[in-house]
PDB file of C-alpha atoms in Angstrom:
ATOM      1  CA  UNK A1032      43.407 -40.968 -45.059  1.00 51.00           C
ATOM      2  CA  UNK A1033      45.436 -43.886 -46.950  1.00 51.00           C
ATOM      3  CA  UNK A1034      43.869 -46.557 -48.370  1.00 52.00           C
ATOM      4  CA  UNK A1035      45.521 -50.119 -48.986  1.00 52.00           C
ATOM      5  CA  UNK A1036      45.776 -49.556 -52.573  1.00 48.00           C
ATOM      6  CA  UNK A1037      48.735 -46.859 -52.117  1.00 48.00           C
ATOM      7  CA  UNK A1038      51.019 -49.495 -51.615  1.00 49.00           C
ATOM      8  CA  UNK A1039      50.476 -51.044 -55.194  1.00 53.00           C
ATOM      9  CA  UNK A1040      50.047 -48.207 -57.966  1.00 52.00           C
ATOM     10  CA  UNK A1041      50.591 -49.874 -60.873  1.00 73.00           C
ATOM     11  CA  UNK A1042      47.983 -50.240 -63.483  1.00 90.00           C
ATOM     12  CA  UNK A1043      46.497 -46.700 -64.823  1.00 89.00           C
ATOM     13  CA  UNK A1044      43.060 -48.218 -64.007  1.00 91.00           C
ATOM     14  CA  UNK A1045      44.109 -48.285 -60.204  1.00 92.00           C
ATOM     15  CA  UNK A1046      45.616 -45.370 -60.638  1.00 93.00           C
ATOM     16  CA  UNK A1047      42.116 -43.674 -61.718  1.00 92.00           C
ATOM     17  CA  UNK A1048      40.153 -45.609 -59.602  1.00 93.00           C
ATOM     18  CA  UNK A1049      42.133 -44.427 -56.674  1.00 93.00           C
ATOM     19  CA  UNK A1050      42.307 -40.394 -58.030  1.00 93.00           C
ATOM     20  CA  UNK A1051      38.254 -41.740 -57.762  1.00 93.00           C
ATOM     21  CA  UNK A1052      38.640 -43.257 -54.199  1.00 94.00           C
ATOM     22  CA  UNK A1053      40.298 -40.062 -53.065  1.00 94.00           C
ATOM     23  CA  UNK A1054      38.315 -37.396 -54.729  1.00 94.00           C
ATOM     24  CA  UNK A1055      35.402 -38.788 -53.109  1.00 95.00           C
ATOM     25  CA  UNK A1056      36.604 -38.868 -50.032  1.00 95.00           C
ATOM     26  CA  UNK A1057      37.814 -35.119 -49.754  1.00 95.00           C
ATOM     27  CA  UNK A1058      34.463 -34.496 -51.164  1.00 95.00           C
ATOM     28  CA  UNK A1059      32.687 -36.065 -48.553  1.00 96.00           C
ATOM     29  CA  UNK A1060      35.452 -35.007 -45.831  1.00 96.00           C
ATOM     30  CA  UNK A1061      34.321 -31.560 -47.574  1.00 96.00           C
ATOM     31  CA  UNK A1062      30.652 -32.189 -47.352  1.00 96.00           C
ATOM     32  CA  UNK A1063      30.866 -33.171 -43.803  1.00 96.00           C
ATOM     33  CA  UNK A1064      33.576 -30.094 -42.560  1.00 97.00           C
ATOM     34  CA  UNK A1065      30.933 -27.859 -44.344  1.00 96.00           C
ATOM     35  CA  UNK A1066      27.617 -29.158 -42.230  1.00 97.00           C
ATOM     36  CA  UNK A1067      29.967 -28.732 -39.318  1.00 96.00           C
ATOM     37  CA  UNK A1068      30.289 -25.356 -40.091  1.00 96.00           C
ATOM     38  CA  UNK A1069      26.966 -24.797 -41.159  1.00 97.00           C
ATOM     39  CA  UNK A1070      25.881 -26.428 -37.544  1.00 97.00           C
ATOM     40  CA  UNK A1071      28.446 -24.009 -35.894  1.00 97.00           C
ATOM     41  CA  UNK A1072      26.997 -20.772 -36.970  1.00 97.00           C
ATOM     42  CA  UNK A1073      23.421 -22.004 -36.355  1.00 97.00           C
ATOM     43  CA  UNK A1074      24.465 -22.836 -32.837  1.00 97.00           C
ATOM     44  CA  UNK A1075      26.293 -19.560 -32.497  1.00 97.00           C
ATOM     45  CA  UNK A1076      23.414 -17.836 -33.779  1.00 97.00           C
ATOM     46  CA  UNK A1077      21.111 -19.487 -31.379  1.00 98.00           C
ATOM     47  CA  UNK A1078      23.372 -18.790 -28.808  1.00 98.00           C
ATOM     48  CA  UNK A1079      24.034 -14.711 -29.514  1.00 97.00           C
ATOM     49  CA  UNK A1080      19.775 -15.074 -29.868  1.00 98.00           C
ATOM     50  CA  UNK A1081      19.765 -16.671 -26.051  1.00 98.00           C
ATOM     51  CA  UNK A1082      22.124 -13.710 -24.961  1.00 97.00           C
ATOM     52  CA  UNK A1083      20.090 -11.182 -25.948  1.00 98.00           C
ATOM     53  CA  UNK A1084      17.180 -13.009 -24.588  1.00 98.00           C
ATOM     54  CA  UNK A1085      18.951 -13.175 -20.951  1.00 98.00           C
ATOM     55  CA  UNK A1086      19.670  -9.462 -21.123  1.00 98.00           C
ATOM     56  CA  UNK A1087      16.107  -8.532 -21.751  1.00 97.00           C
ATOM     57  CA  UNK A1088      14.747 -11.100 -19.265  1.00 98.00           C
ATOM     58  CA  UNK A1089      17.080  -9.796 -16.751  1.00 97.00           C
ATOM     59  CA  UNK A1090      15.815  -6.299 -17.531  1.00 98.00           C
ATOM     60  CA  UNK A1091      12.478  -7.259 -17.297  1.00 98.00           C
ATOM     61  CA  UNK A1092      13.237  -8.861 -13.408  1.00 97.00           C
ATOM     62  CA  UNK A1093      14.630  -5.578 -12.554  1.00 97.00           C
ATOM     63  CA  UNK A1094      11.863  -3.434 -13.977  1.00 98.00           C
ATOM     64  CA  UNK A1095       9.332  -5.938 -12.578  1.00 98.00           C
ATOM     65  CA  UNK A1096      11.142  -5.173  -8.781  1.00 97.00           C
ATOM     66  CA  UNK A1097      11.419  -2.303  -9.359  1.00 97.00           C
ATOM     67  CA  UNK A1098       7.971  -1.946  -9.429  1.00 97.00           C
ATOM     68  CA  UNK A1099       7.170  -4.631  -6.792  1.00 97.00           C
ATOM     69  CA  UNK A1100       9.593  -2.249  -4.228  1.00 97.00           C
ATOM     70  CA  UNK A1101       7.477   0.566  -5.344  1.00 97.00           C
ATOM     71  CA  UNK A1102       3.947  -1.563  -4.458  1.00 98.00           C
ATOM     72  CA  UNK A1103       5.461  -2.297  -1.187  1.00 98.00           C
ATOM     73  CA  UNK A1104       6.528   1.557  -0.678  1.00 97.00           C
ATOM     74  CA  UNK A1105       3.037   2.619  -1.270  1.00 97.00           C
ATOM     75  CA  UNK A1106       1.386  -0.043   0.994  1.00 98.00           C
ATOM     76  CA  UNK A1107       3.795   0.700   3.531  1.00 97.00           C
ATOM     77  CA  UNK A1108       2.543   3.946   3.060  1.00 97.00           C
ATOM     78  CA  UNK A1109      -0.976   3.598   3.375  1.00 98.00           C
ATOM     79  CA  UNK A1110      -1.094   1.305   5.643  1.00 98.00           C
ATOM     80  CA  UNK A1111       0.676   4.089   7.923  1.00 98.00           C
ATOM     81  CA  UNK A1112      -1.541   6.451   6.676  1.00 97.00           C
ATOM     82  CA  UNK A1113      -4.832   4.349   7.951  1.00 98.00           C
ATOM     83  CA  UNK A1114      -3.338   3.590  11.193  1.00 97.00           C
ATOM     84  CA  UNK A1115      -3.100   7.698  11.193  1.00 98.00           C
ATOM     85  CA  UNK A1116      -7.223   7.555  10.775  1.00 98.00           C
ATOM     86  CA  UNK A1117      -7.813   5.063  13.002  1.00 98.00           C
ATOM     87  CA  UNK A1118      -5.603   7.089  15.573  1.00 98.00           C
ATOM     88  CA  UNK A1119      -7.564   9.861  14.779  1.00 97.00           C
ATOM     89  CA  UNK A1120     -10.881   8.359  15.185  1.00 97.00           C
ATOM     90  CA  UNK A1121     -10.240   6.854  18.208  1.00 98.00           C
ATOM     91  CA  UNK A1122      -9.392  10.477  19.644  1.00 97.00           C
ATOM     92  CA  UNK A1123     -12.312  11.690  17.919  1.00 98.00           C
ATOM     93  CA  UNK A1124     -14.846   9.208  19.303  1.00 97.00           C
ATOM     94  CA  UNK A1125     -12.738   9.540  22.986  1.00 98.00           C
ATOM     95  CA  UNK A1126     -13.462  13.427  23.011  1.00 97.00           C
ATOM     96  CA  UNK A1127     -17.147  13.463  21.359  1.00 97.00           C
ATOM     97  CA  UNK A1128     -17.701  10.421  24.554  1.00 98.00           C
ATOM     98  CA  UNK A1129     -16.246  13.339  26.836  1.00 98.00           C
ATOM     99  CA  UNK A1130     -18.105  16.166  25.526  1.00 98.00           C
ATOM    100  CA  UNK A1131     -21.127  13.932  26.035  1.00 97.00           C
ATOM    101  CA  UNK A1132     -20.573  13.436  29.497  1.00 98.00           C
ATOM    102  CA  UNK A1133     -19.285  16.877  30.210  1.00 98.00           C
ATOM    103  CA  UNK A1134     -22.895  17.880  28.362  1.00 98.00           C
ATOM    104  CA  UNK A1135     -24.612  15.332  30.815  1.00 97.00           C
ATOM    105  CA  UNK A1136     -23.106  16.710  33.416  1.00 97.00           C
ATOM    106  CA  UNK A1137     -23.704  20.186  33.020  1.00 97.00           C
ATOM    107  CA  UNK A1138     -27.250  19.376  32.313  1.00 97.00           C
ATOM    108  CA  UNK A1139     -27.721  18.152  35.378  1.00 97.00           C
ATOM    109  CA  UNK A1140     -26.003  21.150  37.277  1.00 97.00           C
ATOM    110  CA  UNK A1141     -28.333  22.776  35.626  1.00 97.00           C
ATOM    111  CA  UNK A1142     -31.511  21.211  36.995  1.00 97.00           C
ATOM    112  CA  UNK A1143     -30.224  21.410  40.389  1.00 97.00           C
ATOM    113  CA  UNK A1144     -29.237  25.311  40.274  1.00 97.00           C
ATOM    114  CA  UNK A1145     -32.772  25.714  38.743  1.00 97.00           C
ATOM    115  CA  UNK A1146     -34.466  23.916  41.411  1.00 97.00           C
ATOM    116  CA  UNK A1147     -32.672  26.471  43.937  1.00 96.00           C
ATOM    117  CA  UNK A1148     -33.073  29.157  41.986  1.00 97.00           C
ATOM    118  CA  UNK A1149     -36.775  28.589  41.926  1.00 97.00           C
ATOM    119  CA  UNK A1150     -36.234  27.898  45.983  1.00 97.00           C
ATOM    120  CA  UNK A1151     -34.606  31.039  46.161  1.00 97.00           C
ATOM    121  CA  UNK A1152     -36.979  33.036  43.916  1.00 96.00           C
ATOM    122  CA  UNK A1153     -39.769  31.262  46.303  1.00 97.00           C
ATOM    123  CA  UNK A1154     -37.974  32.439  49.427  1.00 96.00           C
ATOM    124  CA  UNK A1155     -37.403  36.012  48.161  1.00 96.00           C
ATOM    125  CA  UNK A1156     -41.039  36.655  46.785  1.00 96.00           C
ATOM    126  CA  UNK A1157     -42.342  34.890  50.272  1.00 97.00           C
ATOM    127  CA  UNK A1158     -39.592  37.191  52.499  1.00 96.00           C
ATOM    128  CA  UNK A1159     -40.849  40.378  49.917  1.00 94.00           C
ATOM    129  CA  UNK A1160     -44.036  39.934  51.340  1.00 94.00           C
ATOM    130  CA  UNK A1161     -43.089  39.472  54.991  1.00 94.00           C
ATOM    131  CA  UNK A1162     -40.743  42.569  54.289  1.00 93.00           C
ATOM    132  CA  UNK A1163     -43.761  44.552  53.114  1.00 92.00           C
ATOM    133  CA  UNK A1164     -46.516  43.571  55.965  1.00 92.00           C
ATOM    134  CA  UNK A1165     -43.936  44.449  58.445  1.00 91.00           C
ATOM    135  CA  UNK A1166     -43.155  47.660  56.796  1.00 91.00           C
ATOM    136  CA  UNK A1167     -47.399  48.127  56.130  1.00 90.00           C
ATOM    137  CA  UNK A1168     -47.736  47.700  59.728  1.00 89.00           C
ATOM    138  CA  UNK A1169     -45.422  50.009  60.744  1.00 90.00           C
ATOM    139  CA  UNK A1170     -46.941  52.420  58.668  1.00 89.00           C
ATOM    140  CA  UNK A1171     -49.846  51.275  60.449  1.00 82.00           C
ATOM    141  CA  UNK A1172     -51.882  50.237  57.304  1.00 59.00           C
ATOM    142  CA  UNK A1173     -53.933  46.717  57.313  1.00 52.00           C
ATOM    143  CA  UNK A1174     -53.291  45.913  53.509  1.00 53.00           C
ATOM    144  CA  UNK A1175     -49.932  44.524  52.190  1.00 52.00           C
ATOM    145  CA  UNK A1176     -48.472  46.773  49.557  1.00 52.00           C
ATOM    146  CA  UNK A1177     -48.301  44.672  46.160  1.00 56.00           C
ATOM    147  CA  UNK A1178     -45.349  43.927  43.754  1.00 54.00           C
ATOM    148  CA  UNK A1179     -43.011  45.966  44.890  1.00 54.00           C
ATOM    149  CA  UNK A1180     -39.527  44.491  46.305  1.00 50.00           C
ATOM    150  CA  UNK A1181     -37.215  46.390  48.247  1.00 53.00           C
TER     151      UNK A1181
END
């Protein structure tokens, strides 16, 4: 910078009140530079500090899906893996239904083959004894033979 009183150095109290003027000034042109600086690095600093912050927060968001792929992986999974036991009980409850009813069924064949049976057991005991008069007749006794089938 030059001031106005360049133009006129004449007295030596001019003289050393401009060497005054100027040293001031490039001391507080000085002053000023240096807070500049000083405002520099502490932005540049901040800066490097918000870079490494990024990095880490952008690790973290891949760690965190990461995980949150995993999560869905594993509910995927079980979710499969109960529609497999629902399947399963389904069948389950289907064939223990059909076993009933096959159960039912055969129950009842059974009641009707015992009511023949016992028909048939009837039949044979009453046919024994016709079998057995007939044959005592021919024999020519009076009395039925008894408890013996043929």
């Amino acid at each position: 910078m030059t001031s106005p009183a360049t133009a006129q150095v004449s007295s030596p109290k001019s003289i050393k009140k401009l060497e005054k003027d100027l040293a001031k000034e490039g001391k507080m042109e000085a002053s000023r530079v240096s807070h500049l600086l000083d405002d520099l690095a502490k932005t540049e600093k901040a800066h490097t500090k918000v870079e490494k912050a990024i990095h880490k927060a952008e690790n973290a968001l891949a760690k965190a899906e990461k995980k949150e792929v995993k999560a869905v992986k594993a509910a995927n999974k079980a979710a499969h893996e109960h529609d497999i036991a629902v399947a399963k009980l389904h069948s389950a409850e289907q064939d223990e239904q059909l076993k009933k009813r096959q159960n039912a069924k055969l129950v009842q064949e059974i009641e009707v083959k015992k009511v023949k049976a016992e028909a048939a057991l009837k039949d044979q005991e009453t046919h024994n004894k016709a079998r057995e008069a007939e044959l005592a007749e021919l024999k020519g006794t009076d009395a039925p033979a008894t408890g013996t089938a043929l």
